[in-house]
PDB file of C-alpha atoms and ligand atoms in Angstrom:
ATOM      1  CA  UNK A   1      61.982  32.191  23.174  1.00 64.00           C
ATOM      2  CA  UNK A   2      58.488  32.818  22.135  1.00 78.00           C
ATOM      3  CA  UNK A   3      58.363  29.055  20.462  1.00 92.00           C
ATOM      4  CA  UNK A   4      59.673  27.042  23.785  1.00 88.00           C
ATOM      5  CA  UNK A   5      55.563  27.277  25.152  1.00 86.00           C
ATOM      6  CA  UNK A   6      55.010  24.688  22.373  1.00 92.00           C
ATOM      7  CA  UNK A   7      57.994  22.973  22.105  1.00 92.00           C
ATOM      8  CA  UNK A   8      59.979  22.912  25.519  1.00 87.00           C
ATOM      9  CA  UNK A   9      62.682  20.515  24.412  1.00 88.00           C
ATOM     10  CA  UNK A  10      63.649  23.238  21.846  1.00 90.00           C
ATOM     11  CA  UNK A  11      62.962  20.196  18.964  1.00 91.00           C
ATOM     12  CA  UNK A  12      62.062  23.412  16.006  1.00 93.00           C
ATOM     13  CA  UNK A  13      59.326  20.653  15.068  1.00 96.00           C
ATOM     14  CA  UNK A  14      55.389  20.667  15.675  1.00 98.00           C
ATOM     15  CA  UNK A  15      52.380  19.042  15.001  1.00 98.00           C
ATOM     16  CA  UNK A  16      48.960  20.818  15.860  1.00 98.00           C
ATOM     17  CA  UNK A  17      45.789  18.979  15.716  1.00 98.00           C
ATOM     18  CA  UNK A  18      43.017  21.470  14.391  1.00 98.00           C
ATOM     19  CA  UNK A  19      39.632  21.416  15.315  1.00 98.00           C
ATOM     20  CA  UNK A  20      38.290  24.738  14.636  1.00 98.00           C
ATOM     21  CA  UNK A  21      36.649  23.230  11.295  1.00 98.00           C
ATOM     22  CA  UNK A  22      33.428  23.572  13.323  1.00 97.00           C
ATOM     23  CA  UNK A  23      33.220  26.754  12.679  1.00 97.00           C
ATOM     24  CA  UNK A  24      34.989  26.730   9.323  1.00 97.00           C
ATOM     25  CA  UNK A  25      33.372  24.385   7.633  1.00 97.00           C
ATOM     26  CA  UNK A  26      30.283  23.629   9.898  1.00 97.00           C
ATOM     27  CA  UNK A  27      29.074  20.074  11.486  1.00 96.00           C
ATOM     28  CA  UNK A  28      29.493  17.914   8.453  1.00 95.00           C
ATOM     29  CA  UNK A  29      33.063  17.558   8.939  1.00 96.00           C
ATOM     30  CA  UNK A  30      32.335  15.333  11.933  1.00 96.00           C
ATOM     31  CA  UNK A  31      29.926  13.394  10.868  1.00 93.00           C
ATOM     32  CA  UNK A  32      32.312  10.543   9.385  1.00 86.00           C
ATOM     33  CA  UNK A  33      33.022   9.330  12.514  1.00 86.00           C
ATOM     34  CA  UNK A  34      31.467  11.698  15.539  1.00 85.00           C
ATOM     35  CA  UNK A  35      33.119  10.015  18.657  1.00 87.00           C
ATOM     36  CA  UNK A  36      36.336  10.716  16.502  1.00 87.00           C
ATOM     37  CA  UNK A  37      35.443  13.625  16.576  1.00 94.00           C
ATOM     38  CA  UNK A  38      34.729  14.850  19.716  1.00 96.00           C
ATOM     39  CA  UNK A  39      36.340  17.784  21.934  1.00 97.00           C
ATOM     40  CA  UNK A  40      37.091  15.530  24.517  1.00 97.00           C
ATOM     41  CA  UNK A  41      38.606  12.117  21.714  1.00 97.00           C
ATOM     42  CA  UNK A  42      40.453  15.257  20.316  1.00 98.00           C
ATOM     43  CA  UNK A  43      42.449  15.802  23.581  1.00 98.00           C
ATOM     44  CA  UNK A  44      42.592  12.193  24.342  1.00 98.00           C
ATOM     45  CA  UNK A  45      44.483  12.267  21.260  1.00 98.00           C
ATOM     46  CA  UNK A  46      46.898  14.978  21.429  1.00 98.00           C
ATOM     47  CA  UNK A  47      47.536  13.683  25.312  1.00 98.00           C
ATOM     48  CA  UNK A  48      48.512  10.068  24.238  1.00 98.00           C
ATOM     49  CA  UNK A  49      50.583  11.512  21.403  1.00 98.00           C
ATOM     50  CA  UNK A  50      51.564  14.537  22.229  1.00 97.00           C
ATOM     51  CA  UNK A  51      50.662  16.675  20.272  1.00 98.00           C
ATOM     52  CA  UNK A  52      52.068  20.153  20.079  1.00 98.00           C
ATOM     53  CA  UNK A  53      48.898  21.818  20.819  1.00 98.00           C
ATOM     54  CA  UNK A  54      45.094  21.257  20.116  1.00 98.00           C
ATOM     55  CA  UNK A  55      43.522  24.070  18.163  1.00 98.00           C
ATOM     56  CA  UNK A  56      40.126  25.092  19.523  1.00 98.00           C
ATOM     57  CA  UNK A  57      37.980  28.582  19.051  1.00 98.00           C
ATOM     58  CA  UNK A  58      37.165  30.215  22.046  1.00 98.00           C
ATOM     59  CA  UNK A  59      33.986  28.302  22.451  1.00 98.00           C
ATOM     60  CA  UNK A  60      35.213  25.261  22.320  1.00 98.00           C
ATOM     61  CA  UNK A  61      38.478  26.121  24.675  1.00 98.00           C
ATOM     62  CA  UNK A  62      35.355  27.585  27.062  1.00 98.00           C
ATOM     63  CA  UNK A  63      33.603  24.043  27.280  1.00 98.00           C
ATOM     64  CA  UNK A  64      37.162  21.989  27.574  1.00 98.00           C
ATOM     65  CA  UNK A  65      38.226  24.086  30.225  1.00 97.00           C
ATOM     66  CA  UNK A  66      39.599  21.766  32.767  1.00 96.00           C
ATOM     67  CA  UNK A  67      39.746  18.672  30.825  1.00 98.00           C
ATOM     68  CA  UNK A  68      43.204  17.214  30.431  1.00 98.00           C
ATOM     69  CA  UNK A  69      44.792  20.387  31.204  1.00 97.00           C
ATOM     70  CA  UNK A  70      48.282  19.624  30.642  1.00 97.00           C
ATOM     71  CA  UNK A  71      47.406  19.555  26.841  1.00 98.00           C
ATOM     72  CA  UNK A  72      48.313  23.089  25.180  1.00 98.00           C
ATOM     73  CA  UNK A  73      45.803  25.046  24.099  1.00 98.00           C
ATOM     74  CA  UNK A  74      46.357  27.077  20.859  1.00 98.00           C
ATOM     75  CA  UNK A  75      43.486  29.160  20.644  1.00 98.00           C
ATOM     76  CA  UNK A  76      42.120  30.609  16.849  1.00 98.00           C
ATOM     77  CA  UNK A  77      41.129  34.393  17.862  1.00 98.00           C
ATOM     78  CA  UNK A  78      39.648  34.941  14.381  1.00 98.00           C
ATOM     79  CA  UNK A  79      36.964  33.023  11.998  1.00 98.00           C
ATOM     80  CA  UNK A  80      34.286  32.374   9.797  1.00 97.00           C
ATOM     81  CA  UNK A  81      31.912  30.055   8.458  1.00 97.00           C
ATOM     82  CA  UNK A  82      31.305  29.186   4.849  1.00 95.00           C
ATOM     83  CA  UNK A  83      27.762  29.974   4.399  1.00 96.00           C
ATOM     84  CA  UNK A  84      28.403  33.404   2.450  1.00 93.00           C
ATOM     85  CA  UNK A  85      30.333  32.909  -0.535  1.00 92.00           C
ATOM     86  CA  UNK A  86      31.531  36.437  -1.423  1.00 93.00           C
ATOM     87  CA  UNK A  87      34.948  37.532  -0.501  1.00 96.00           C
ATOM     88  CA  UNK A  88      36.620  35.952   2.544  1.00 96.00           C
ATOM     89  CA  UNK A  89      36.380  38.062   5.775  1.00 96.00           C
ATOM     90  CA  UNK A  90      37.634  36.738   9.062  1.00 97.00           C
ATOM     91  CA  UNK A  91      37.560  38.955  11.836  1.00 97.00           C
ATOM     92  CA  UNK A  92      39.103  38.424  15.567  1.00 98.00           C
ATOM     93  CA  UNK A  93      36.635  37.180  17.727  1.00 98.00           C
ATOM     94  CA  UNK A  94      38.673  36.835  20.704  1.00 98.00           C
ATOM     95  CA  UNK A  95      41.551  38.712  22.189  1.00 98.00           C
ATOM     96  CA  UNK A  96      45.011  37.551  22.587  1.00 98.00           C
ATOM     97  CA  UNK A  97      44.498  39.102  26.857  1.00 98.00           C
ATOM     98  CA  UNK A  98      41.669  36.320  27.247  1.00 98.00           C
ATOM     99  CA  UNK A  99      43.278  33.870  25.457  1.00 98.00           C
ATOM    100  CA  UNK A 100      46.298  33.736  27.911  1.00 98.00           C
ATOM    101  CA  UNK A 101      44.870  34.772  30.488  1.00 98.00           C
ATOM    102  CA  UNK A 102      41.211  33.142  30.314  1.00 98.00           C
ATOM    103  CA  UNK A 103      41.833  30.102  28.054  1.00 98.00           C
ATOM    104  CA  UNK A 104      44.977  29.445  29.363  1.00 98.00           C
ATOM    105  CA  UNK A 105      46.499  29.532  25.663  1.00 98.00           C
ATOM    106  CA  UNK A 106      49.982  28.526  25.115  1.00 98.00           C
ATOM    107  CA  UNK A 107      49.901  29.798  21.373  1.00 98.00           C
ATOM    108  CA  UNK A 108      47.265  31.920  19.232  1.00 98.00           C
ATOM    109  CA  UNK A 109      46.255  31.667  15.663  1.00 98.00           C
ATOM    110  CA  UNK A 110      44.561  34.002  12.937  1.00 98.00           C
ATOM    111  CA  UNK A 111      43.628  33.481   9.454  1.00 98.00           C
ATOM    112  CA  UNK A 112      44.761  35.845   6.721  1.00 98.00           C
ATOM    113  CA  UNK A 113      43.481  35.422   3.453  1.00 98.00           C
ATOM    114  CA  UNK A 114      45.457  38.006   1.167  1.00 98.00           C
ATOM    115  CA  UNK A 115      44.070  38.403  -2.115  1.00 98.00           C
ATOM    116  CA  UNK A 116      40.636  39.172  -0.715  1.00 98.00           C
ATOM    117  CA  UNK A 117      38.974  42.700  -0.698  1.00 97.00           C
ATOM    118  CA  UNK A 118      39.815  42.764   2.955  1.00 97.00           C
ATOM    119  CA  UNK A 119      43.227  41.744   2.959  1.00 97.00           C
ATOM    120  CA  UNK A 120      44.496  45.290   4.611  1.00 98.00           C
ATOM    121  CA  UNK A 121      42.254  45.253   7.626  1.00 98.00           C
ATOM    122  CA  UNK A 122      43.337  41.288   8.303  1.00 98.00           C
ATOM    123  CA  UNK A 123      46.677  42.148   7.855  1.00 98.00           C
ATOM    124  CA  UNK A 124      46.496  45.565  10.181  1.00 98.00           C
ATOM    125  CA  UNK A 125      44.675  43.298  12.838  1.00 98.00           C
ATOM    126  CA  UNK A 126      46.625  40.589  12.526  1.00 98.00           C
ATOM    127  CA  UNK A 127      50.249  43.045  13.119  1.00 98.00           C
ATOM    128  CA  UNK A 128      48.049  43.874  16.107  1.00 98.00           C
ATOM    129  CA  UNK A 129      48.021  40.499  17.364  1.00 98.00           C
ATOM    130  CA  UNK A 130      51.254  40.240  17.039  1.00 98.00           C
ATOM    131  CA  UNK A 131      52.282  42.945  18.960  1.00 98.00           C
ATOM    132  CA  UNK A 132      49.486  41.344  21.692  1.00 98.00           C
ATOM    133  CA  UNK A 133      51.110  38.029  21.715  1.00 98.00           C
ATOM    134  CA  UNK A 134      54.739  39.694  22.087  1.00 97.00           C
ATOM    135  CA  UNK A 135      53.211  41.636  25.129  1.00 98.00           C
ATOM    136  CA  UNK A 136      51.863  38.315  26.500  1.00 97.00           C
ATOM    137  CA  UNK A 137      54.834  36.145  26.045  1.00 97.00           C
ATOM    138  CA  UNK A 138      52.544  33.660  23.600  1.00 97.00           C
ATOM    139  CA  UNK A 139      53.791  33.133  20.014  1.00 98.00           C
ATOM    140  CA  UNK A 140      51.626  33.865  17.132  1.00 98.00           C
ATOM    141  CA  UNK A 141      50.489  31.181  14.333  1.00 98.00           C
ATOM    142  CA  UNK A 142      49.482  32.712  11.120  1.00 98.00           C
ATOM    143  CA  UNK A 143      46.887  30.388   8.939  1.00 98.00           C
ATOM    144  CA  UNK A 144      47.945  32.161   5.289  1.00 98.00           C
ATOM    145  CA  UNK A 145      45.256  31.263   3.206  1.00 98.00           C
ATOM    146  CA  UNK A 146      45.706  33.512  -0.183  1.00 98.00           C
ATOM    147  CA  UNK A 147      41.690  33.557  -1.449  1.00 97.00           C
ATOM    148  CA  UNK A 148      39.084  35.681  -3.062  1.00 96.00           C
ATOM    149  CA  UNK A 149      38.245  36.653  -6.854  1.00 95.00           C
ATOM    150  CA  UNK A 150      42.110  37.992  -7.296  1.00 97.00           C
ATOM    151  CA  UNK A 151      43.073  34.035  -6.433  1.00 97.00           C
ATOM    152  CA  UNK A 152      42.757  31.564  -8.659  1.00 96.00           C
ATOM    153  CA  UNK A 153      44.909  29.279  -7.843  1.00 97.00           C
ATOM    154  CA  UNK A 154      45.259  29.261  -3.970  1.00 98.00           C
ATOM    155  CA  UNK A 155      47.953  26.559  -4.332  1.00 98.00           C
ATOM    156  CA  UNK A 156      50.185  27.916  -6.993  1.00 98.00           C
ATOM    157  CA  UNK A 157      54.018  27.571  -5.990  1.00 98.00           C
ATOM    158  CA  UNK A 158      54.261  31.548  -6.050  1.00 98.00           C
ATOM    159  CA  UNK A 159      50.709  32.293  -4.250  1.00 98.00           C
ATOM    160  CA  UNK A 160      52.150  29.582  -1.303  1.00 98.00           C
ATOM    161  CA  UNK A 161      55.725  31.332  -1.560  1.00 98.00           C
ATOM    162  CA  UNK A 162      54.223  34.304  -1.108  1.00 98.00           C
ATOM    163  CA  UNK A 163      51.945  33.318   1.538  1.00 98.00           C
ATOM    164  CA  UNK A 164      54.669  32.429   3.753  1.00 98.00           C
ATOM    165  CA  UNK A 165      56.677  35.727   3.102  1.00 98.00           C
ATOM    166  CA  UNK A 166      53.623  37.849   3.927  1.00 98.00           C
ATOM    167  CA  UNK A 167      53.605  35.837   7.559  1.00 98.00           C
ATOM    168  CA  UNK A 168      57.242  36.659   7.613  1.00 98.00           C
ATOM    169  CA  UNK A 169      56.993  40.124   7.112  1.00 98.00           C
ATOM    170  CA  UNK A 170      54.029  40.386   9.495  1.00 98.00           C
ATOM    171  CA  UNK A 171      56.281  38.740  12.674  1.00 98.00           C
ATOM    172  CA  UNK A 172      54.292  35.543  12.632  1.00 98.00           C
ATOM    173  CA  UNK A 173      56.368  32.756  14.804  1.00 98.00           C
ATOM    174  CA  UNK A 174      54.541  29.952  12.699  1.00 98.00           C
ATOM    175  CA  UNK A 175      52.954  29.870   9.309  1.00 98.00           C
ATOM    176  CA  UNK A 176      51.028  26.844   8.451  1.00 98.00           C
ATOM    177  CA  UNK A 177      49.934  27.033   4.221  1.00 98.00           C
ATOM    178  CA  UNK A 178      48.602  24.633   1.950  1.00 98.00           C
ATOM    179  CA  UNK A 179      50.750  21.505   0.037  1.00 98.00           C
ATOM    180  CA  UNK A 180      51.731  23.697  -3.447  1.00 98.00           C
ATOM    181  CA  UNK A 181      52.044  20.310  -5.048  1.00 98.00           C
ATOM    182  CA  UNK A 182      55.860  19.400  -5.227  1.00 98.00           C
ATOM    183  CA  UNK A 183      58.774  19.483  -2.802  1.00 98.00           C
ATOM    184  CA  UNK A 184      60.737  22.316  -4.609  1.00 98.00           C
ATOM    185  CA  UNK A 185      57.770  24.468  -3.901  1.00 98.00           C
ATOM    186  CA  UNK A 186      57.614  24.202  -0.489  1.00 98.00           C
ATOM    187  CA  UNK A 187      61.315  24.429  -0.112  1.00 98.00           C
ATOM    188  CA  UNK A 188      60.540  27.927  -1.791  1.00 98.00           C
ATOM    189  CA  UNK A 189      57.880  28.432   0.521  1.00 98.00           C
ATOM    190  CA  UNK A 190      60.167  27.640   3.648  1.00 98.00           C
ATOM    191  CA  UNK A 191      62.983  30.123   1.928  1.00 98.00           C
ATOM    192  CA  UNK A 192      60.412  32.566   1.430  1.00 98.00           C
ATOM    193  CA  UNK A 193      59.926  32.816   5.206  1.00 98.00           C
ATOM    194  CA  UNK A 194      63.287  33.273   6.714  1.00 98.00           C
ATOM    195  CA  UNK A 195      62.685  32.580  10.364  1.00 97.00           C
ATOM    196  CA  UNK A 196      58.855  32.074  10.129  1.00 98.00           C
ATOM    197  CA  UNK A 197      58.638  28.343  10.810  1.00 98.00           C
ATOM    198  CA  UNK A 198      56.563  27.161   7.988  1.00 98.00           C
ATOM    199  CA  UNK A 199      53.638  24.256   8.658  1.00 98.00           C
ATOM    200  CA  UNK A 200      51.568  22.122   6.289  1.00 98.00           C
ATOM    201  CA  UNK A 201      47.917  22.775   6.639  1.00 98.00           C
ATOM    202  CA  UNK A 202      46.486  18.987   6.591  1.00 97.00           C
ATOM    203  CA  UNK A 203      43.484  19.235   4.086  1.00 96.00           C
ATOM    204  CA  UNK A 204      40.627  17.035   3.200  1.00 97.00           C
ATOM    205  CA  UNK A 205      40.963  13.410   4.395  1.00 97.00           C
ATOM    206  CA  UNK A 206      43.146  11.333   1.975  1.00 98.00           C
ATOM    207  CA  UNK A 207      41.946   7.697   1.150  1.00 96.00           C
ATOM    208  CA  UNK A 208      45.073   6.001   2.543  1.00 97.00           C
ATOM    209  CA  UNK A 209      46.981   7.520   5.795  1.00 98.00           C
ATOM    210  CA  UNK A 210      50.117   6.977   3.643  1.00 98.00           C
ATOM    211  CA  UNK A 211      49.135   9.538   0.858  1.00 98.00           C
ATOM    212  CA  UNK A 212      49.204  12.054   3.500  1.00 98.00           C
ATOM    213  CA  UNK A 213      52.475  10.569   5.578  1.00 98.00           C
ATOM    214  CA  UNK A 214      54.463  10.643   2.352  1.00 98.00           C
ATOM    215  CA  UNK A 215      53.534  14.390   1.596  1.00 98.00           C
ATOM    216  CA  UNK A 216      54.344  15.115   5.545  1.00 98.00           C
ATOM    217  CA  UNK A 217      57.943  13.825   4.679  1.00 97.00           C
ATOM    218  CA  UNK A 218      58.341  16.149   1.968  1.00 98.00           C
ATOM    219  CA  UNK A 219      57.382  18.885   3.957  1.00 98.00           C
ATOM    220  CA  UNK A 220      60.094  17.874   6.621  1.00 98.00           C
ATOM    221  CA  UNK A 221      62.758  17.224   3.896  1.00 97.00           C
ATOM    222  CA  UNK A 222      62.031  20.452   2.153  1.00 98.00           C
ATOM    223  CA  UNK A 223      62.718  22.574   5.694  1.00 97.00           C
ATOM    224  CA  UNK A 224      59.111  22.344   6.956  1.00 98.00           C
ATOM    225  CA  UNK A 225      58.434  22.709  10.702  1.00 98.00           C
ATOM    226  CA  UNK A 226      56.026  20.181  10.842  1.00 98.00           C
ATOM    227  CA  UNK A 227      52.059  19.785  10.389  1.00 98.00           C
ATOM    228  CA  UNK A 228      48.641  21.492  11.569  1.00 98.00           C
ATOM    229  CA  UNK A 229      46.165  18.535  10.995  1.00 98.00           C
ATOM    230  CA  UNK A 230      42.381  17.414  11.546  1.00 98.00           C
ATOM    231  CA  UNK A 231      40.444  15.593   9.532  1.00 97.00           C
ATOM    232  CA  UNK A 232      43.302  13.471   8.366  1.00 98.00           C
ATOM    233  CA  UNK A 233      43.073  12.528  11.479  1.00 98.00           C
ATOM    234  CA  UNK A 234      39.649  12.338  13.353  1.00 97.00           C
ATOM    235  CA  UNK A 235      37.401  11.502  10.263  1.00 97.00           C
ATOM    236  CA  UNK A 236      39.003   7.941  10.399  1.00 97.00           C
ATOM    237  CA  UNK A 237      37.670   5.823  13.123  1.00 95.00           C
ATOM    238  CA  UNK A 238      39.736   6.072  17.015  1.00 96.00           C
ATOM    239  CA  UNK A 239      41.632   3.434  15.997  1.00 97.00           C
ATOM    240  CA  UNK A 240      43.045   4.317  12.577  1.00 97.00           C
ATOM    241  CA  UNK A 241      43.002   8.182  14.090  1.00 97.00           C
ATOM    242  CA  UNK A 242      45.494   6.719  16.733  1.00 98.00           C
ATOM    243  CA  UNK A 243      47.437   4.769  14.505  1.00 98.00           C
ATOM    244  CA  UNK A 244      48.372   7.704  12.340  1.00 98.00           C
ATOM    245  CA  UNK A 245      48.541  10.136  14.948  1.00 98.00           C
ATOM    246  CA  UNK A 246      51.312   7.757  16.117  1.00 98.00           C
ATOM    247  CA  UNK A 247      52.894   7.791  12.679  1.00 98.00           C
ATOM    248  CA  UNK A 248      52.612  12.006  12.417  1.00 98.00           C
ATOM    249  CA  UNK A 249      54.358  12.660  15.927  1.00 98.00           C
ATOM    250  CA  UNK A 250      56.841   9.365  15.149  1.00 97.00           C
ATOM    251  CA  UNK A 251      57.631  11.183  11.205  1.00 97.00           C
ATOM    252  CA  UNK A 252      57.776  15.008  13.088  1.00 97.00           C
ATOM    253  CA  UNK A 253      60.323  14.040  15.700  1.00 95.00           C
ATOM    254  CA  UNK A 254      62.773  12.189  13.649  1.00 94.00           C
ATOM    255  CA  UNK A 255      63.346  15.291  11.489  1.00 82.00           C
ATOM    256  CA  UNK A 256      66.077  17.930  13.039  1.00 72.00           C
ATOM    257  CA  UNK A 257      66.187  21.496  11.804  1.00 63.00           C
TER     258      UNK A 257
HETATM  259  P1  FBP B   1      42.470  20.123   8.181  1.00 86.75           P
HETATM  260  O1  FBP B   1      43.704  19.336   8.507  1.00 86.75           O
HETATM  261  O2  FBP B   1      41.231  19.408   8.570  1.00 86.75           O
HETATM  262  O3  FBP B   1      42.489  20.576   6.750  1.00 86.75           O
HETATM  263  O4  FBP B   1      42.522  21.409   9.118  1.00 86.75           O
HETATM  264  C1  FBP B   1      43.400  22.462   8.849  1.00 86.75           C
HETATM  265  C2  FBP B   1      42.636  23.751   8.756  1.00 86.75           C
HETATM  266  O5  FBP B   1      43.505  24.842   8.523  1.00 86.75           O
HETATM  267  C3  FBP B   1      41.786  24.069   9.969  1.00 86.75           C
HETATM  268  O6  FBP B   1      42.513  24.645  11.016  1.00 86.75           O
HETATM  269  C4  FBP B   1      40.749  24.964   9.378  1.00 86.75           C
HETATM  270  O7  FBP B   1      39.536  24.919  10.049  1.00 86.75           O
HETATM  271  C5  FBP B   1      40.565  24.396   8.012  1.00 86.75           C
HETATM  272  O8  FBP B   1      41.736  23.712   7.672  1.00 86.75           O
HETATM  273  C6  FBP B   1      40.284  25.439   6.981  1.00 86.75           C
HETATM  274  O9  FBP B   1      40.053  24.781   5.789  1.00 86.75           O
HETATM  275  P2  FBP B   1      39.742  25.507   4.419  1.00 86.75           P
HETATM  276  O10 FBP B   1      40.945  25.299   3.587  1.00 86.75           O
HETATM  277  O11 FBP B   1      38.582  24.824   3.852  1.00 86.75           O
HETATM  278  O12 FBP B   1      39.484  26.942   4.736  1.00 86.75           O
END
């Protein structure tokens, strides 16, 4: 029920297009190809291809307000930025109540990094969100991001399987993790979840927009719901970021649950 605000025609697929790495990861990420890589190029995109949702902090969803509003909004409530190095801590920053009913949000989105020293108060604010985006009818996407000094290897096939079954077990709708490096894996990863749709998390921009395709089909062979990607995307120029946008939402929708 939750899931039909993204994905009215009931498909069980989805393809987000982040851009919350401005906070994340800071300005460099756009510099590649800035008009790429601009708010407004961003929802140009995810109009013409229709995307499931564009993923903006509240900032960002403050500035857009108004600009191609049929496009829906998935709004990040929590984040950091990479400056500090010592264990990850990403706290809410916006509330699911101004989300909906400020932003407009058809979905929201927090980051939980388990593994880090402040694992339990992500995960107790994160069950709150929850319970907030049950109350206001919005489903909840869980970024699982296992890091910190207890994590070694963020992408091990049990760290990702267990990623997933923490988002599970926390009522996430979605849960978008990291490529664990093989199709078996992730089909462990998409077990692990039950009815938590599981997402790959796009990652750093591959050389050729086929590397990243052919791991997308994996995913959707293995069980995966689909994609949450941005720089594969908008650090190539407009053109090649149309031309595999086309080939993302083409590769998404011919997949059925
Ligand atoms: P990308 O497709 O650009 O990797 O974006 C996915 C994403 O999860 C963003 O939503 C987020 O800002 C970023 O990756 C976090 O990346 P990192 O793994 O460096 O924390």
């Amino acid at each position: 029920m939750y899931l039909e605000k993204l994905d009215p025609e009931g498909s069980g697929r989805f393809a987000f297009l982040a851009y919350d790495q401005g906070l994340e990861h800071g300005p460099a990420d756009f510099r590649p190809n800035p008009p790429s890589a601009s708010p407004q190029f961003v929802l140009e995109l995810a109009r013409d291809y229709g995307y499931s949702a564009v993923v903006f902090q509240q900032g960002v969803a403050l500035a857009t307000h108004g600009v191609y509003p049929e496009v829906p909004r998935l709004i990040k409530l929590n984040g950091r930025a990479n400056l500090y190095k010592g264990e990850p801590d990403s706290r809410l920053l916006c509330s699911v109540e101004f989300a909906v009913r400020a932003l407009g949000a058809r979905a929201v989105g927090y980051t939980l990094n388990p593994g880090s020293e402040q694992e339990g108060r992500m995960f107790a604010e994160f069950a709150q969100v929850v319970r907030d985006g049950r109350s206001f009818g919005v489903p909840v996407v869980a970024w699982v991001y296992p890091r910190g000094k207890a994590v070694p290897n963020d992408t091990a096939p049990e760290v990702i399987a267990y990623a997933t079954r923490i988002a599970f077990e926390l009522g996430a709708d979605i849960a978008k993790v990291k490529w664990p490096g093989d199709f078996e894996s992730f089909r462990w990863a998409c077990e692990a979840a039950q009815t938590t749709r599981v997402v790959l998390s796009g990652g750093v921009k591959t050389e050729e927009p086929k590397e990243f395709l052919d791991v997308l089909s994996q995913v959707l062979e293995a069980g995966g719901a689909g994609v949450a990607v941005g720089r594969n995307v908008w650090q190539r120029p407009a053109v090649e970021a149309r031309a595999i946008s086309k080939e993302i939402l083409a590769l998404v929708r011919s997949y059925r649950p």
